[in-house]
Amino acid sequence: MRVLGIETSCDETGVALYDTERGLVADALYSQIAMHAEYGGVVPELASRDHTRRLLPLIQQVLDEAGLSRTALDAIAYTAGPGLVGALMVGASTAHGMARALEIPVLGVHHMEGHLLAPMLEDAPPGFPFVALLVSGGHTQLVEVQGLGRYRLLGESVDDAAGEAFDKAAKMLDLDYPGGPHIARLAEQGDPGRFRFPRPMTDRPGLDFSFSGLKTHTLTAIRQLEAAGELDDQARADVARAFEEAVVDTLVIKCRRALDQTGLKRLVVAGGVSANVRLRERLERECAKRDARAYYPRGRFCTDNGAMIAYVGAQRLLAGEHDETGIMKAVPRWPMDRLEAPAGA
């Protein structure tokens, strides 16, 4: 089955072609980061308009790369949520329009399920069951995964997600959007011993996250340095280092608890923040202590992309799922615990 995947949930337009016999055939991505950086964050209306401009040319680019025409497609999968409703509608309407014209099935896919299963696109994918840390701009979650659609939420952020915290801390330090890569680069120059920021919610049982207090602590530290006339380049790097280490430590501590609680030996880490080098190094060490293994998607599949949507769509389409004719799905808020395993799985 050849499945076209379409991702338009936020600020990346992603398209990919997945063949259930050959694997990933082609993929393309257009990032809107440069456009939104001017505003310090994603502007929903601009995002929707840019998806409209980019989507059809990207679909054609993927088909050309695969050497196929649209009539060779067997099905289309698109991101139905969660995400920005206008951006979601661009992908949903395009997918349904193409599917109706080609008389093929179409299916709306959960964005975070795409991230969750993105490592399945690698040459050595994880087997079920595993613990997954989903850590992106809008979500920080720990999930126990027993199979496709068989998910148990272990913990999640009660306020800011880790990616949002990186963005806000970066803004405090006058760094560009998105914050994660810029914080990480600046932190490399920082003194790890100058500041120690709190590791929120690690002093109590449980697997939930909270980064709002860390954000406030970071702002307070910056204002104190400003008041003392000490906020120079080195101080900014030291703050970035302390902030990054606090986020990484918090994520690692919670992953350790999740592995111990479930007794599982496989950890999947996905979402944009999963590209953070310090986080990967720390998780690798923790997994080695437990005779466990960590799995990640390749770099370009850490952020939003069409390949993960095509893959998840293919698995659910094979199990008999599809949208009802003419009924598009665009769900801005869609908790993962509402997902179910396909009846045919």
PDB file of N, CA and C in Angstrom, residues 1 33 99 119 163 206 217 251 285-286 290 331 339:
ATOM      1  N   MET A   1       0.841  -1.196   0.000  1.00  0.00           N
ATOM      2  CA  MET A   1       0.000   0.000   0.000  1.00  0.00           C
ATOM      3  C   MET A   1       0.879   1.250   0.000  1.00  0.00           C
ATOM      4  N   ILE A  33      10.164  28.537  10.070  1.00  0.00           N
ATOM      5  CA  ILE A  33      10.850  29.145  11.212  1.00  0.00           C
ATOM      6  C   ILE A  33      11.313  30.566  10.917  1.00  0.00           C
ATOM      7  N   ALA A  99      -8.300  12.635  -2.136  1.00  0.00           N
ATOM      8  CA  ALA A  99      -8.815  11.270  -1.963  1.00  0.00           C
ATOM      9  C   ALA A  99     -10.135  11.077  -2.697  1.00  0.00           C
ATOM     10  N   PRO A 119      10.365   6.562  15.418  1.00  0.00           N
ATOM     11  CA  PRO A 119      11.545   5.676  15.372  1.00  0.00           C
ATOM     12  C   PRO A 119      11.300   4.375  14.608  1.00  0.00           C
ATOM     13  N   GLY A 163       9.537  22.278  25.434  1.00  0.00           N
ATOM     14  CA  GLY A 163       9.861  23.109  24.284  1.00  0.00           C
ATOM     15  C   GLY A 163       9.418  24.554  24.473  1.00  0.00           C
ATOM     16  N   GLY A 206       5.745  10.573  41.396  1.00  0.00           N
ATOM     17  CA  GLY A 206       4.926  10.845  40.227  1.00  0.00           C
ATOM     18  C   GLY A 206       5.746  11.137  38.995  1.00  0.00           C
ATOM     19  N   HIS A 217      12.091  31.192  37.782  1.00  0.00           N
ATOM     20  CA  HIS A 217      13.408  31.226  38.422  1.00  0.00           C
ATOM     21  C   HIS A 217      14.450  31.795  37.460  1.00  0.00           C
ATOM     22  N   LEU A 251      13.879  15.791  32.896  1.00  0.00           N
ATOM     23  CA  LEU A 251      13.404  14.785  31.942  1.00  0.00           C
ATOM     24  C   LEU A 251      14.045  13.428  32.216  1.00  0.00           C
ATOM     25  N   ARG A 285      23.331   7.224  29.217  1.00  0.00           N
ATOM     26  CA  ARG A 285      23.996   6.760  30.436  1.00  0.00           C
ATOM     27  C   ARG A 285      23.008   6.084  31.384  1.00  0.00           C
ATOM     28  N   GLU A 286      21.826   6.685  31.518  1.00  0.00           N
ATOM     29  CA  GLU A 286      20.817   6.098  32.397  1.00  0.00           C
ATOM     30  C   GLU A 286      20.357   4.735  31.888  1.00  0.00           C
ATOM     31  N   ARG A 290      20.724   0.473  33.409  1.00  0.00           N
ATOM     32  CA  ARG A 290      19.584  -0.424  33.604  1.00  0.00           C
ATOM     33  C   ARG A 290      19.527  -1.540  32.564  1.00  0.00           C
ATOM     34  N   VAL A 331      -8.851  18.671  14.811  1.00  0.00           N
ATOM     35  CA  VAL A 331      -9.104  18.652  16.256  1.00  0.00           C
ATOM     36  C   VAL A 331      -7.951  19.351  16.973  1.00  0.00           C
ATOM     37  N   LEU A 339      -7.150   7.829  22.057  1.00  0.00           N
ATOM     38  CA  LEU A 339      -6.857   6.948  20.931  1.00  0.00           C
ATOM     39  C   LEU A 339      -7.117   5.491  21.314  1.00  0.00           C
TER      40      LEU A 339
END
